[in-house]
PDB file of C-alpha atoms in Angstrom:
ATOM      1  CA  GLY F  26      -5.122 -16.108  -1.330  1.00  0.00           C
ATOM      2  CA  ASN F  27      -5.151 -14.207   1.703  1.00  0.00           C
ATOM      3  CA  SER F  28      -7.485 -11.324   1.222  1.00  0.00           C
ATOM      4  CA  VAL F  29      -9.056  -8.267   3.451  1.00  0.00           C
ATOM      5  CA  THR F  30     -12.430  -6.750   3.857  1.00  0.00           C
ATOM      6  CA  GLN F  31     -13.201  -3.542   5.272  1.00  0.00           C
ATOM      7  CA  MET F  32     -16.325  -2.082   6.269  1.00  0.00           C
ATOM      8  CA  GLU F  33     -18.076  -0.483   3.516  1.00  0.00           C
ATOM      9  CA  GLY F  34     -17.545   3.555   3.142  1.00  0.00           C
ATOM     10  CA  PRO F  35     -17.929   6.424   2.678  1.00  0.00           C
ATOM     11  CA  VAL F  36     -18.669   7.222   6.196  1.00  0.00           C
ATOM     12  CA  THR F  37     -19.842  10.679   7.527  1.00  0.00           C
ATOM     13  CA  LEU F  38     -19.340  11.567  11.104  1.00  0.00           C
ATOM     14  CA  SER F  39     -19.273  14.787  12.940  1.00  0.00           C
ATOM     15  CA  GLU F  40     -16.332  15.752  15.057  1.00  0.00           C
ATOM     16  CA  GLU F  41     -15.796  14.273  18.062  1.00  0.00           C
ATOM     17  CA  ALA F  42     -17.725  11.653  17.388  1.00  0.00           C
ATOM     18  CA  PHE F  43     -16.136   7.590  17.754  1.00  0.00           C
ATOM     19  CA  LEU F  44     -14.927   6.191  15.128  1.00  0.00           C
ATOM     20  CA  THR F  45     -14.982   2.263  14.031  1.00  0.00           C
ATOM     21  CA  ILE F  46     -13.516   0.906  10.752  1.00  0.00           C
ATOM     22  CA  ASN F  47     -14.533  -2.942  10.526  1.00  0.00           C
ATOM     23  CA  CYS F  48     -11.565  -5.184   9.015  1.00  0.00           C
ATOM     24  CA  THR F  49     -11.610  -8.694   8.704  1.00  0.00           C
ATOM     25  CA  TYR F  50      -8.763 -11.085   7.186  1.00  0.00           C
ATOM     26  CA  THR F  51      -8.471 -14.472   5.239  1.00  0.00           C
ATOM     27  CA  ALA F  52      -4.494 -15.584   5.714  1.00  0.00           C
ATOM     28  CA  THR F  53      -2.837 -18.889   6.325  1.00  0.00           C
ATOM     29  CA  GLY F  54       0.218 -18.152   8.462  1.00  0.00           C
ATOM     30  CA  TYR F  55       0.503 -15.070  11.048  1.00  0.00           C
ATOM     31  CA  PRO F  56       1.042 -11.932   8.883  1.00  0.00           C
ATOM     32  CA  SER F  57       1.979  -8.876  10.479  1.00  0.00           C
ATOM     33  CA  LEU F  58      -1.440  -6.546   9.962  1.00  0.00           C
ATOM     34  CA  PHE F  59      -1.074  -2.330   9.062  1.00  0.00           C
ATOM     35  CA  TRP F  60      -3.716   0.568   8.610  1.00  0.00           C
ATOM     36  CA  TYR F  61      -2.293   3.324   5.986  1.00  0.00           C
ATOM     37  CA  VAL F  62      -4.310   6.421   5.744  1.00  0.00           C
ATOM     38  CA  GLN F  63      -4.329   8.137   2.164  1.00  0.00           C
ATOM     39  CA  TYR F  64      -5.000  12.357   1.934  1.00  0.00           C
ATOM     40  CA  PRO F  65      -6.448  13.784  -1.106  1.00  0.00           C
ATOM     41  CA  GLY F  66      -3.698  13.687  -3.450  1.00  0.00           C
ATOM     42  CA  GLU F  67      -1.368  11.831  -1.841  1.00  0.00           C
ATOM     43  CA  GLY F  68       0.597   8.544  -1.243  1.00  0.00           C
ATOM     44  CA  LEU F  69       0.140   5.937   1.803  1.00  0.00           C
ATOM     45  CA  GLN F  70       1.444   6.386   4.608  1.00  0.00           C
ATOM     46  CA  LEU F  71       1.504   3.906   7.666  1.00  0.00           C
ATOM     47  CA  LEU F  72      -0.787   4.935  10.050  1.00  0.00           C
ATOM     48  CA  LEU F  73      -0.471   1.984  12.749  1.00  0.00           C
ATOM     49  CA  LYS F  74       1.061  -1.724  12.789  1.00  0.00           C
ATOM     50  CA  ALA F  75       0.370  -4.984  14.555  1.00  0.00           C
ATOM     51  CA  THR F  76       2.852  -7.435  13.704  1.00  0.00           C
ATOM     52  CA  LYS F  77       1.227 -10.834  15.863  1.00  0.00           C
ATOM     53  CA  ALA F  78      -1.679 -11.844  17.774  1.00  0.00           C
ATOM     54  CA  ASP F  79      -3.082  -9.159  20.442  1.00  0.00           C
ATOM     55  CA  ASP F  80      -0.414  -6.462  19.952  1.00  0.00           C
ATOM     56  CA  LYS F  81      -2.023  -3.283  20.123  1.00  0.00           C
ATOM     57  CA  GLY F  82      -1.145  -0.838  17.255  1.00  0.00           C
ATOM     58  CA  SER F  83      -1.580   2.791  18.106  1.00  0.00           C
ATOM     59  CA  ASN F  84      -0.550   6.415  16.710  1.00  0.00           C
ATOM     60  CA  LYS F  85      -2.274   9.974  16.498  1.00  0.00           C
ATOM     61  CA  GLY F  86      -5.161   8.490  18.684  1.00  0.00           C
ATOM     62  CA  PHE F  87      -6.296   5.621  16.004  1.00  0.00           C
ATOM     63  CA  GLU F  88      -5.669   1.768  17.615  1.00  0.00           C
ATOM     64  CA  ALA F  89      -6.342  -1.255  16.260  1.00  0.00           C
ATOM     65  CA  THR F  90      -6.100  -5.176  17.724  1.00  0.00           C
ATOM     66  CA  TYR F  91      -4.759  -7.813  15.821  1.00  0.00           C
ATOM     67  CA  ARG F  92      -7.500 -10.182  17.249  1.00  0.00           C
ATOM     68  CA  LYS F  93      -6.243 -14.380  15.663  1.00  0.00           C
ATOM     69  CA  GLU F  94      -9.135 -15.194  17.057  1.00  0.00           C
ATOM     70  CA  THR F  95     -11.679 -13.752  14.974  1.00  0.00           C
ATOM     71  CA  THR F  96      -9.333 -12.655  12.390  1.00  0.00           C
ATOM     72  CA  SER F  97      -9.709  -8.743  12.557  1.00  0.00           C
ATOM     73  CA  PHE F  98      -8.203  -5.728  13.404  1.00  0.00           C
ATOM     74  CA  HIS F  99     -10.923  -2.947  13.806  1.00  0.00           C
ATOM     75  CA  LEU F 100      -9.903   1.180  13.432  1.00  0.00           C
ATOM     76  CA  GLU F 101     -10.922   3.097  16.416  1.00  0.00           C
ATOM     77  CA  LYS F 102     -10.583   6.506  17.646  1.00  0.00           C
ATOM     78  CA  GLY F 103     -12.452   8.021  20.192  1.00  0.00           C
ATOM     79  CA  SER F 104     -12.858  11.128  19.271  1.00  0.00           C
ATOM     80  CA  VAL F 105     -12.046  13.038  15.230  1.00  0.00           C
ATOM     81  CA  GLN F 106     -11.012  15.733  13.858  1.00  0.00           C
ATOM     82  CA  VAL F 107     -11.992  16.907  10.644  1.00  0.00           C
ATOM     83  CA  SER F 108      -8.020  16.690   9.653  1.00  0.00           C
ATOM     84  CA  ASP F 109      -8.707  12.895  10.119  1.00  0.00           C
ATOM     85  CA  SER F 110     -10.428  12.713   6.608  1.00  0.00           C
ATOM     86  CA  ALA F 111      -9.106  10.656   4.259  1.00  0.00           C
ATOM     87  CA  VAL F 112      -9.483   7.321   2.922  1.00  0.00           C
ATOM     88  CA  TYR F 113      -8.481   4.394   5.057  1.00  0.00           C
ATOM     89  CA  PHE F 114      -7.244   1.456   3.926  1.00  0.00           C
ATOM     90  CA  CYS F 115      -6.585  -1.910   5.892  1.00  0.00           C
ATOM     91  CA  ALA F 116      -3.693  -4.389   5.168  1.00  0.00           C
ATOM     92  CA  LEU F 117      -1.712  -7.781   5.389  1.00  0.00           C
ATOM     93  CA  ASN F 118       1.786  -8.675   4.590  1.00  0.00           C
ATOM     94  CA  GLU F 119       2.212 -11.666   2.362  1.00  0.00           C
ATOM     95  CA  ASP F 120       5.512 -13.071   2.667  1.00  0.00           C
ATOM     96  CA  ARG F 121       6.384 -16.053   0.127  1.00  0.00           C
ATOM     97  CA  GLY F 122       9.514 -16.891   0.985  1.00  0.00           C
ATOM     98  CA  GLY F 123      10.844 -13.348   1.433  1.00  0.00           C
ATOM     99  CA  ALA F 124       9.205 -12.124  -1.142  1.00  0.00           C
ATOM    100  CA  GLN F 125       6.842  -9.571   0.060  1.00  0.00           C
ATOM    101  CA  LYS F 126       3.574  -8.502  -0.774  1.00  0.00           C
ATOM    102  CA  LEU F 127       0.957  -5.624   1.129  1.00  0.00           C
ATOM    103  CA  VAL F 128      -2.899  -6.614  -0.058  1.00  0.00           C
ATOM    104  CA  PHE F 129      -5.580  -4.438   0.186  1.00  0.00           C
ATOM    105  CA  GLY F 130      -9.052  -4.290   1.368  1.00  0.00           C
ATOM    106  CA  GLN F 131     -11.341  -1.355  -0.631  1.00  0.00           C
ATOM    107  CA  GLY F 132     -10.640   1.318   1.330  1.00  0.00           C
ATOM    108  CA  THR F 133     -12.872   3.507   3.213  1.00  0.00           C
ATOM    109  CA  ARG F 134     -13.397   6.932   2.858  1.00  0.00           C
ATOM    110  CA  LEU F 135     -13.863   9.149   6.397  1.00  0.00           C
ATOM    111  CA  THR F 136     -15.413  12.346   5.847  1.00  0.00           C
ATOM    112  CA  ILE F 137     -15.229  14.653   8.729  1.00  0.00           C
ATOM    113  CA  ASN F 138     -17.992  17.482   9.548  1.00  0.00           C
ATOM    114  CA  PRO F 139     -17.420  20.606  11.938  1.00  0.00           C
TER     115      PRO F 139
ATOM    116  CA  LYS Z   7      16.121  11.378   5.365  1.00  0.00           C
ATOM    117  CA  ALA Z   8      14.367  12.180   2.378  1.00  0.00           C
ATOM    118  CA  GLY Z   9      11.257   9.900   1.092  1.00  0.00           C
ATOM    119  CA  VAL Z  10      10.514   8.162  -1.214  1.00  0.00           C
ATOM    120  CA  THR Z  11      10.517   9.714  -4.811  1.00  0.00           C
ATOM    121  CA  GLN Z  12       8.543   9.451  -7.540  1.00  0.00           C
ATOM    122  CA  THR Z  13       8.984  10.334 -10.826  1.00  0.00           C
ATOM    123  CA  PRO Z  14       7.265  11.899 -12.849  1.00  0.00           C
ATOM    124  CA  ARG Z  15       4.077  13.278 -10.881  1.00  0.00           C
ATOM    125  CA  TYR Z  16       2.053  13.582 -13.648  1.00  0.00           C
ATOM    126  CA  LEU Z  17       1.642  11.955 -17.499  1.00  0.00           C
ATOM    127  CA  ILE Z  18      -0.134  12.042 -20.208  1.00  0.00           C
ATOM    128  CA  LYS Z  19      -0.096   9.254 -22.827  1.00  0.00           C
ATOM    129  CA  THR Z  20      -2.102   7.745 -25.907  1.00  0.00           C
ATOM    130  CA  ARG Z  21      -3.200   4.396 -26.518  1.00  0.00           C
ATOM    131  CA  GLY Z  22      -0.519   2.548 -27.941  1.00  0.00           C
ATOM    132  CA  GLN Z  23       2.170   4.178 -26.357  1.00  0.00           C
ATOM    133  CA  GLN Z  24       4.630   3.491 -23.768  1.00  0.00           C
ATOM    134  CA  VAL Z  25       5.828   4.913 -20.634  1.00  0.00           C
ATOM    135  CA  THR Z  26       8.452   4.590 -17.903  1.00  0.00           C
ATOM    136  CA  LEU Z  27       7.893   5.568 -14.599  1.00  0.00           C
ATOM    137  CA  SER Z  28      10.632   5.922 -12.320  1.00  0.00           C
ATOM    138  CA  CYS Z  29      10.995   5.164  -7.997  1.00  0.00           C
ATOM    139  CA  SER Z  30      13.646   6.618  -5.796  1.00  0.00           C
ATOM    140  CA  PRO Z  31      13.534   4.403  -2.306  1.00  0.00           C
ATOM    141  CA  ILE Z  32      14.615   6.143   0.532  1.00  0.00           C
ATOM    142  CA  SER Z  33      18.513   5.677   1.251  1.00  0.00           C
ATOM    143  CA  GLY Z  34      19.269   1.985   2.300  1.00  0.00           C
ATOM    144  CA  HIS Z  35      16.189   0.385   1.814  1.00  0.00           C
ATOM    145  CA  ARG Z  36      16.941  -2.725  -0.930  1.00  0.00           C
ATOM    146  CA  SER Z  37      13.280  -3.754  -1.361  1.00  0.00           C
ATOM    147  CA  VAL Z  38      10.826  -2.005  -3.723  1.00  0.00           C
ATOM    148  CA  SER Z  39       6.988  -2.637  -4.229  1.00  0.00           C
ATOM    149  CA  TRP Z  40       4.995  -1.779  -7.360  1.00  0.00           C
ATOM    150  CA  TYR Z  41       1.185  -1.476  -6.877  1.00  0.00           C
ATOM    151  CA  GLN Z  42      -1.607  -0.031  -9.282  1.00  0.00           C
ATOM    152  CA  GLN Z  43      -4.704   2.207  -7.490  1.00  0.00           C
ATOM    153  CA  THR Z  44      -7.797   2.071  -9.801  1.00  0.00           C
ATOM    154  CA  PRO Z  45     -11.568   3.723  -8.163  1.00  0.00           C
ATOM    155  CA  GLY Z  46     -12.637  -0.014  -9.582  1.00  0.00           C
ATOM    156  CA  GLN Z  47      -9.918  -2.015  -8.233  1.00  0.00           C
ATOM    157  CA  GLY Z  48      -7.756  -0.440  -5.458  1.00  0.00           C
ATOM    158  CA  LEU Z  49      -5.155  -1.059  -4.638  1.00  0.00           C
ATOM    159  CA  GLN Z  50      -3.171  -4.151  -6.865  1.00  0.00           C
ATOM    160  CA  PHE Z  51       0.511  -5.638  -6.474  1.00  0.00           C
ATOM    161  CA  LEU Z  52       2.428  -4.799  -9.490  1.00  0.00           C
ATOM    162  CA  PHE Z  53       5.942  -6.710  -8.440  1.00  0.00           C
ATOM    163  CA  GLU Z  54       8.846  -6.483  -5.909  1.00  0.00           C
ATOM    164  CA  TYR Z  55      12.113  -6.347  -6.517  1.00  0.00           C
ATOM    165  CA  PHE Z  56      14.923  -7.119  -3.944  1.00  0.00           C
ATOM    166  CA  SER Z  57      18.745  -6.142  -4.795  1.00  0.00           C
ATOM    167  CA  GLU Z  58      18.187  -6.153  -8.560  1.00  0.00           C
ATOM    168  CA  THR Z  59      15.608  -9.293  -8.520  1.00  0.00           C
ATOM    169  CA  GLN Z  60      12.061  -9.421  -8.942  1.00  0.00           C
ATOM    170  CA  ARG Z  61      10.979 -12.075  -5.955  1.00  0.00           C
ATOM    171  CA  ASN Z  62       7.316 -11.498  -6.764  1.00  0.00           C
ATOM    172  CA  LYS Z  63       4.703 -10.782  -9.067  1.00  0.00           C
ATOM    173  CA  GLY Z  64       1.372 -10.054  -9.466  1.00  0.00           C
ATOM    174  CA  ASN Z  65      -1.392 -10.688 -11.721  1.00  0.00           C
ATOM    175  CA  PHE Z  66      -0.972  -7.959 -14.853  1.00  0.00           C
ATOM    176  CA  PRO Z  67       0.085  -8.998 -18.548  1.00  0.00           C
ATOM    177  CA  GLY Z  68       3.291  -8.793 -19.686  1.00  0.00           C
ATOM    178  CA  ARG Z  69       2.785  -5.336 -21.255  1.00  0.00           C
ATOM    179  CA  PHE Z  70       3.969  -4.336 -17.377  1.00  0.00           C
ATOM    180  CA  SER Z  71       7.665  -4.906 -16.378  1.00  0.00           C
ATOM    181  CA  GLY Z  72      10.599  -3.556 -13.981  1.00  0.00           C
ATOM    182  CA  ARG Z  73      13.431  -3.621 -13.201  1.00  0.00           C
ATOM    183  CA  GLN Z  74      15.838  -2.568 -10.469  1.00  0.00           C
ATOM    184  CA  PHE Z  75      18.735  -0.352 -10.528  1.00  0.00           C
ATOM    185  CA  SER Z  76      22.256  -1.740  -8.745  1.00  0.00           C
ATOM    186  CA  ASN Z  77      21.195   1.467  -5.768  1.00  0.00           C
ATOM    187  CA  SER Z  78      18.332   0.207  -5.747  1.00  0.00           C
ATOM    188  CA  ARG Z  79      16.491   3.067  -7.708  1.00  0.00           C
ATOM    189  CA  SER Z  80      13.418   1.296  -9.906  1.00  0.00           C
ATOM    190  CA  GLU Z  81      11.569   1.088 -12.974  1.00  0.00           C
ATOM    191  CA  MET Z  82       8.148   0.054 -13.902  1.00  0.00           C
ATOM    192  CA  ASN Z  83       7.670  -0.081 -17.546  1.00  0.00           C
ATOM    193  CA  VAL Z  84       4.165  -0.434 -19.761  1.00  0.00           C
ATOM    194  CA  SER Z  85       4.146  -0.946 -23.085  1.00  0.00           C
ATOM    195  CA  THR Z  86       1.251  -0.977 -25.436  1.00  0.00           C
ATOM    196  CA  LEU Z  87      -1.375   1.174 -23.323  1.00  0.00           C
ATOM    197  CA  GLU Z  88      -4.430   0.745 -22.426  1.00  0.00           C
ATOM    198  CA  LEU Z  89      -7.468   2.906 -21.390  1.00  0.00           C
ATOM    199  CA  GLY Z  90      -7.691   0.441 -18.504  1.00  0.00           C
ATOM    200  CA  ASP Z  91      -3.775   1.501 -18.074  1.00  0.00           C
ATOM    201  CA  SER Z  92      -4.840   4.557 -16.862  1.00  0.00           C
ATOM    202  CA  ALA Z  93      -4.310   5.137 -12.421  1.00  0.00           C
ATOM    203  CA  LEU Z  94      -1.900   6.368  -9.620  1.00  0.00           C
ATOM    204  CA  TYR Z  95       0.740   3.994  -9.715  1.00  0.00           C
ATOM    205  CA  LEU Z  96       2.770   3.873  -6.270  1.00  0.00           C
ATOM    206  CA  CYS Z  97       5.835   2.983  -5.229  1.00  0.00           C
ATOM    207  CA  ALA Z  98       7.293   1.483  -2.011  1.00  0.00           C
ATOM    208  CA  SER Z  99      10.388   0.874  -0.328  1.00  0.00           C
ATOM    209  CA  SER Z 100      11.341  -0.760   2.695  1.00  0.00           C
ATOM    210  CA  SER Z 101      14.516  -2.104   4.087  1.00  0.00           C
ATOM    211  CA  GLN Z 102      13.209  -5.858   4.781  1.00  0.00           C
ATOM    212  CA  ARG Z 103      16.504  -7.798   4.800  1.00  0.00           C
ATOM    213  CA  LYS Z 104      16.290 -11.607   3.104  1.00  0.00           C
ATOM    214  CA  LEU Z 105      15.189 -13.536   6.335  1.00  0.00           C
ATOM    215  CA  LEU Z 106      12.607 -14.812   6.707  1.00  0.00           C
ATOM    216  CA  TRP Z 107      11.042 -14.120  10.371  1.00  0.00           C
ATOM    217  CA  ASP Z 108      11.938 -10.376  10.149  1.00  0.00           C
ATOM    218  CA  MET Z 109       8.291  -8.981  11.022  1.00  0.00           C
ATOM    219  CA  ASN Z 110       9.181  -5.498  11.237  1.00  0.00           C
ATOM    220  CA  THR Z 111       9.110  -4.512   7.535  1.00  0.00           C
ATOM    221  CA  GLU Z 112       7.147  -1.674   6.850  1.00  0.00           C
ATOM    222  CA  ALA Z 113       6.965  -0.462   3.596  1.00  0.00           C
ATOM    223  CA  PHE Z 114       6.773   3.239   3.025  1.00  0.00           C
ATOM    224  CA  PHE Z 115       4.867   4.727   0.074  1.00  0.00           C
ATOM    225  CA  GLY Z 116       6.370   7.825  -2.613  1.00  0.00           C
ATOM    226  CA  GLN Z 117       3.535   9.966  -3.716  1.00  0.00           C
ATOM    227  CA  GLY Z 118       3.247   8.192  -7.050  1.00  0.00           C
ATOM    228  CA  THR Z 119       2.320   8.909 -10.439  1.00  0.00           C
ATOM    229  CA  ARG Z 120      -1.055   9.555 -12.275  1.00  0.00           C
ATOM    230  CA  LEU Z 121      -1.134   7.775 -15.469  1.00  0.00           C
ATOM    231  CA  THR Z 122      -3.501   9.561 -17.516  1.00  0.00           C
ATOM    232  CA  VAL Z 123      -4.062   7.252 -21.061  1.00  0.00           C
ATOM    233  CA  VAL Z 124      -6.315   8.964 -23.917  1.00  0.00           C
TER     234      VAL Z 124
END
């Protein structure tokens, strides 16, 4: 079946450092890809998405490019802030005859120190 | 526009009891999905409803069930609770249509219901 693999955390960085969180996927067809973020005590918020190969999703300084050849969707940010501390989930949308299902990676906990 | 609302936010139940969780989707959204989040298993799909019909179901025992009403509000029920059912239960809604080629769907999540089974 479809699956998503994220780099293991936790990841700890200093403020203004460059961030990369790796995400690779296994899927039949061409799923949409997403990054969700979860702050403490909260649900999931969509951070960015890409719906086809070579699409770049971006939001709040975060970017990720849908790479079909490497089946990857790595999350990057040039300069992180303390407020970016959260858990990040990579996910794909599995479409089975119209029925929707998100398949998530295991999550990467990010801590940014001032 | 109001977001996805889940009630209650917190629940404590005893083993063997049953529980019902509620989810009100964003107005106009007809697809509602449920996910279980635990530290060990991460985020796992429970089921998805569209226009009162269950379209997809994850690998959970029959103790987990759900339904959707004509106003798209959804409930999930867990019977004969076990300690391992302690988790954050998340509901997501989307405006996804039935068309297979609708690739711009995104899911909006509620804050979740934290269920603790003691």
